Amino acid sequence: MSEVHQVADRADPGRPAPARIYDYLLSGTNNFQADRDAAERITALVPELRDCAWANRGFHQRAAKWIAQRGIRQFIDIGSGLPTVGNTHDVVHQVDPGCRVVYADNDPMVREHATAILDDDERVRVIQGDLRDPGSVLAHPDLRALIDFSQPTGLLMTAVVHFVADESDPWRLLARYTGALAPGSYLALSHLTDDHKPPRAVAEFLRVFDHATEQMHFRSRPDVERLLTGLDLVSPRHPDGGGQLDYAGDWGAEDLGLSDSDGSRWLYCAVARRH
Ligand SMILES: C[S@@+](CC[C@H](N)C(=O)[O-])C[C@H]1O[C@@H](n2cnc3c(N)ncnc32)[C@H](O)[C@@H]1O
């Protein structure tokens, strides 16, 4: 696999980074040896890690498409990751080419790579922003150029909130973001869990991320549910509310028998609507 040639300011090739580990698990090429080594160390104890990444990506795409099909025409994708197959704008543009998408990620390499691909597209913006700093993200001029906060928005936060420590109060942060959105907006959330997982696998997962640019914070079902306080959980089966947390593969799956997998069960997910 070739090394990445264009390195953004402050990208440290010697330290594994979540965006690049995930890119490697999704068979991308924007990753370094340190990222591949980190992924392989976890895979030694969690052989379903690649499946977990694909289950998450599948949820992200199904959720974005479903939200667009509900009539939402503007999206904010926080912790968007490196450009990959089936990016958010690709998915929602299949529903309506007029959809507007703002990507935000705190990894400088994400902005560099995404900007290189998307610079000419007026419907898409990429900002470098940290989920833990909602004031800066929500006020960013490039975000404001595309997002009209008087209209419903699709907010995507998939596989990112587990990089926020309890001390940063992710529950307050989620309330701040969803509180900024118009009624009728949607949030798509997925979050890694250590519920029912082998302790040695969990310990190795945490150890690997101790040396990464962001640390891992698994959460239990009640703690993930609490991130959705005040919102109605929805899905294709429960479009008007009354849904529940699913495993990543199950949300919006056509066949629940086929969607269940060990990898999927590392991630709780939900789509929730603001009333
Ligand atoms: C596992 S990837 C998920 C990518 C995409 N959301 C998906 O689900 O397919 C996690 C992404 O979150 C980003 N990230 C981690 N902590 C963040 C933070 N505090 N603010 C913004 N982005 C963050 C990482 O750089 C990485 O790109």
XYZ file of C-alpha atoms and ligand atoms in Angstrom:
302
model
C 0.000 0.000 0.000
C 1.420 3.427 -0.908
C 2.119 6.040 1.731
C 0.142 9.258 1.670
C 2.136 11.893 -0.220
C 0.274 15.065 0.601
C 0.295 15.599 4.332
C -1.738 18.429 5.810
C -0.232 20.773 8.404
C -0.009 19.091 11.804
C -0.871 15.579 10.540
C 1.507 13.350 12.500
C 2.275 10.166 10.557
C 3.819 8.567 13.654
C 0.620 8.672 15.698
C -2.469 6.720 14.694
C -5.448 8.954 13.888
C -9.117 7.871 13.912
C -9.809 9.129 10.377
C -6.878 7.174 8.918
C -7.507 3.994 10.930
C -11.102 4.051 9.685
C -9.917 4.735 6.128
C -7.653 1.666 6.345
C -10.500 -0.502 7.666
C -12.654 0.644 4.724
C -9.855 -0.359 2.301
C -8.792 3.240 1.584
C -5.221 4.377 0.872
C -5.068 7.594 2.931
C -3.323 6.038 5.932
C 0.161 5.515 7.349
C 1.974 2.519 8.824
C 1.098 3.662 12.363
C -2.614 3.595 11.469
C -2.398 0.173 9.871
C -0.452 -1.201 12.856
C -3.076 0.212 15.254
C -5.922 -1.347 13.271
C -4.152 -4.701 13.100
C -3.436 -4.709 16.858
C -7.131 -4.282 17.599
C -8.115 -6.776 14.895
C -5.979 -9.432 16.591
C -8.489 -9.390 19.474
C -11.505 -8.035 17.588
C -11.504 -9.964 14.290
C -14.833 -8.374 13.360
C -13.314 -4.834 13.355
C -13.517 -4.363 9.577
C -17.117 -5.563 9.612
C -17.791 -3.045 12.392
C -16.436 -0.197 10.208
C -18.524 -1.291 7.205
C -21.655 -1.702 9.358
C -21.166 1.847 10.594
C -20.627 3.237 7.105
C -23.723 1.428 5.887
C -25.784 2.967 8.674
C -24.389 6.430 7.865
C -25.391 6.108 4.215
C -28.856 4.626 4.868
C -29.591 7.303 7.468
C -28.439 10.199 5.236
C -30.500 8.904 2.315
C -33.604 8.333 4.447
C -33.353 11.819 5.976
C -33.081 13.308 2.468
C -36.106 11.263 1.404
C -37.990 12.904 4.297
C -37.485 16.230 2.522
C -34.356 17.575 4.260
C -32.172 19.556 1.851
C -29.249 20.689 4.074
C -26.825 18.516 6.048
C -24.031 19.018 8.581
C -21.711 16.012 8.861
C -19.489 16.348 11.963
C -16.551 13.944 12.282
C -17.053 13.301 8.594
C -13.834 11.333 8.030
C -11.633 11.120 4.951
C -13.440 11.083 1.604
C -14.497 7.540 0.797
C -16.869 5.652 -1.464
C -20.423 6.901 -1.030
C -19.759 10.212 0.719
C -22.699 12.011 2.314
C -23.091 14.428 -0.618
C -22.988 11.543 -3.125
C -25.771 9.776 -1.212
C -28.099 12.747 -0.695
C -27.543 14.055 -4.241
C -29.072 10.809 -5.473
C -32.270 11.976 -3.757
C -31.984 15.639 -4.790
C -28.945 17.183 -6.511
C -29.809 20.473 -4.805
C -28.941 19.196 -1.300
C -26.287 21.219 0.522
C -23.676 19.498 2.713
C -21.128 20.911 5.169
C -18.415 18.536 6.342
C -16.594 19.252 9.623
C -13.702 17.301 11.115
C -10.901 18.214 13.504
C -8.270 16.229 11.573
C -6.415 18.623 9.227
C -5.855 15.832 6.724
C -9.608 15.423 6.261
C -10.011 19.044 5.258
C -7.069 18.894 2.878
C -8.243 15.752 1.104
C -11.913 16.667 1.017
C -11.228 20.215 -0.201
C -9.046 18.895 -3.021
C -11.953 16.797 -4.265
C -14.841 19.166 -3.579
C -13.470 22.659 -4.120
C -15.504 23.326 -7.254
C -18.839 22.152 -5.883
C -20.952 25.085 -4.698
C -23.264 22.753 -2.797
C -20.533 21.381 -0.514
C -18.165 22.979 2.034
C -15.466 21.433 4.223
C -14.433 23.064 7.480
C -11.888 22.112 10.089
C -13.827 22.132 13.333
C -13.941 20.353 16.668
C -17.193 18.840 17.893
C -16.211 19.969 21.413
C -16.362 23.601 20.281
C -19.962 24.004 19.057
C -19.792 27.810 19.090
C -17.009 27.842 16.478
C -18.494 25.064 14.353
C -21.994 26.550 14.225
C -20.746 30.089 13.573
C -18.195 29.125 10.910
C -18.745 31.391 7.873
C -18.484 28.483 5.415
C -21.156 26.591 7.342
C -23.366 29.677 7.522
C -22.961 30.123 3.751
C -24.830 26.862 3.101
C -26.973 26.163 6.170
C -30.134 28.139 6.901
C -30.926 27.472 10.571
C -34.554 28.523 10.099
C -35.007 25.378 7.959
C -34.775 21.726 9.098
C -31.284 20.211 8.885
C -29.875 16.699 8.856
C -27.103 16.528 11.475
C -24.855 13.492 11.076
C -22.592 12.466 13.964
C -21.596 8.912 13.168
C -18.742 7.138 14.946
C -17.409 10.395 16.395
C -18.966 11.024 19.827
C -16.985 8.116 21.314
C -13.922 10.344 20.812
C -15.400 12.842 23.301
C -14.583 12.229 26.984
C -17.194 12.463 29.744
C -15.270 15.499 31.048
C -16.214 17.362 27.844
C -19.868 16.502 28.562
C -21.034 15.023 25.242
C -24.635 15.133 26.529
C -24.488 18.928 26.867
C -22.735 19.202 23.490
C -25.422 17.149 21.735
C -28.141 19.274 23.316
C -26.335 22.406 22.131
C -26.122 21.190 18.523
C -29.669 19.863 18.292
C -30.977 22.955 20.104
C -29.558 25.101 17.299
C -31.607 23.230 14.679
C -35.130 24.037 13.471
C -38.037 21.755 14.501
C -38.322 18.875 12.032
C -34.520 18.448 11.906
C -32.923 15.023 12.215
C -29.860 13.692 14.033
C -28.137 10.476 12.925
C -25.879 9.084 15.645
C -23.731 5.982 15.951
C -21.532 5.223 18.954
C -19.181 2.387 19.928
C -20.123 0.367 22.996
C -18.352 -2.148 25.205
C -21.671 -3.657 26.358
C -21.404 -7.476 26.302
C -17.875 -7.387 24.876
C -14.856 -9.474 25.958
C -12.875 -7.429 28.530
C -9.504 -8.253 26.927
C -10.721 -6.985 23.544
C -12.064 -3.800 25.115
C -8.812 -3.237 27.031
C -6.702 -3.614 23.859
C -9.033 -1.275 21.926
C -8.576 1.375 24.635
C -4.793 0.797 24.878
C -4.291 1.321 21.147
C -6.223 4.594 21.216
C -4.269 5.775 24.296
C -1.432 6.497 21.829
C -3.639 7.934 19.094
C -4.510 11.554 18.360
C -7.928 10.989 20.016
C -8.825 8.576 22.802
C -11.698 6.078 22.837
C -14.665 6.375 25.204
C -17.041 3.417 24.945
C -20.517 4.028 26.338
C -23.318 1.834 27.622
C -26.825 1.742 26.143
C -28.283 4.118 28.798
C -25.450 6.608 28.282
C -25.964 6.580 24.499
C -29.750 6.878 24.959
C -29.124 9.915 27.126
C -27.406 11.618 24.157
C -30.818 11.603 22.458
C -32.791 13.128 25.322
C -35.792 15.144 24.157
C -35.729 13.782 20.584
C -38.090 11.289 18.896
C -36.365 8.127 17.695
C -37.411 7.320 14.132
C -36.607 4.777 11.439
C -38.171 3.438 8.235
C -40.178 1.091 10.494
C -41.113 3.924 12.902
C -41.211 7.064 10.729
C -43.415 8.927 13.192
C -41.500 8.107 16.382
C -41.412 5.318 18.916
C -38.163 3.844 17.607
C -35.290 2.595 19.734
C -31.510 2.300 19.690
C -30.449 -0.294 17.127
C -27.186 -1.976 16.333
C -25.585 -0.297 13.321
C -26.413 -2.999 10.785
C -30.045 -3.200 11.834
C -31.222 0.388 11.360
C -33.147 0.536 8.099
C -32.018 -2.960 7.107
C -34.268 -4.837 4.728
C -33.566 -8.215 6.336
C -32.842 -8.228 10.082
C -31.682 -11.834 9.843
C -28.916 -10.849 7.425
C -27.990 -7.493 8.974
C -27.008 -8.866 12.383
C -23.274 -9.466 12.810
C -20.602 -9.383 15.512
C -19.150 -6.193 14.011
C -22.516 -4.434 13.936
C -23.007 -5.163 17.643
C -20.079 -2.905 18.599
C -22.160 0.145 17.636
C -25.440 1.551 18.888
C -27.164 3.835 16.425
C -30.304 5.890 16.024
C -31.938 8.552 13.915
C -33.870 11.059 15.988
C -36.131 13.967 15.066
C -36.438 17.303 16.767
C -40.055 18.266 17.446
C -14.417 6.676 12.659
S -14.391 8.173 11.726
C -16.115 8.303 11.253
C -16.306 8.926 9.888
C -17.776 9.062 9.461
N -18.502 9.915 10.378
C -18.470 7.724 9.367
O -19.205 7.377 10.312
O -18.316 7.016 8.377
C -14.307 9.391 13.043
C -14.004 10.785 12.542
O -14.258 11.710 13.606
C -13.221 12.674 13.608
N -13.153 13.262 14.973
C -12.723 12.680 16.118
N -12.859 13.531 17.159
C -13.399 14.673 16.642
C -13.775 15.924 17.203
N -13.611 16.183 18.513
N -14.296 16.871 16.408
C -14.453 16.642 15.066
N -14.111 15.477 14.476
C -13.586 14.500 15.247
C -11.986 11.924 13.195
O -10.968 12.778 12.711
C -12.555 10.989 12.137
O -12.503 11.581 10.870
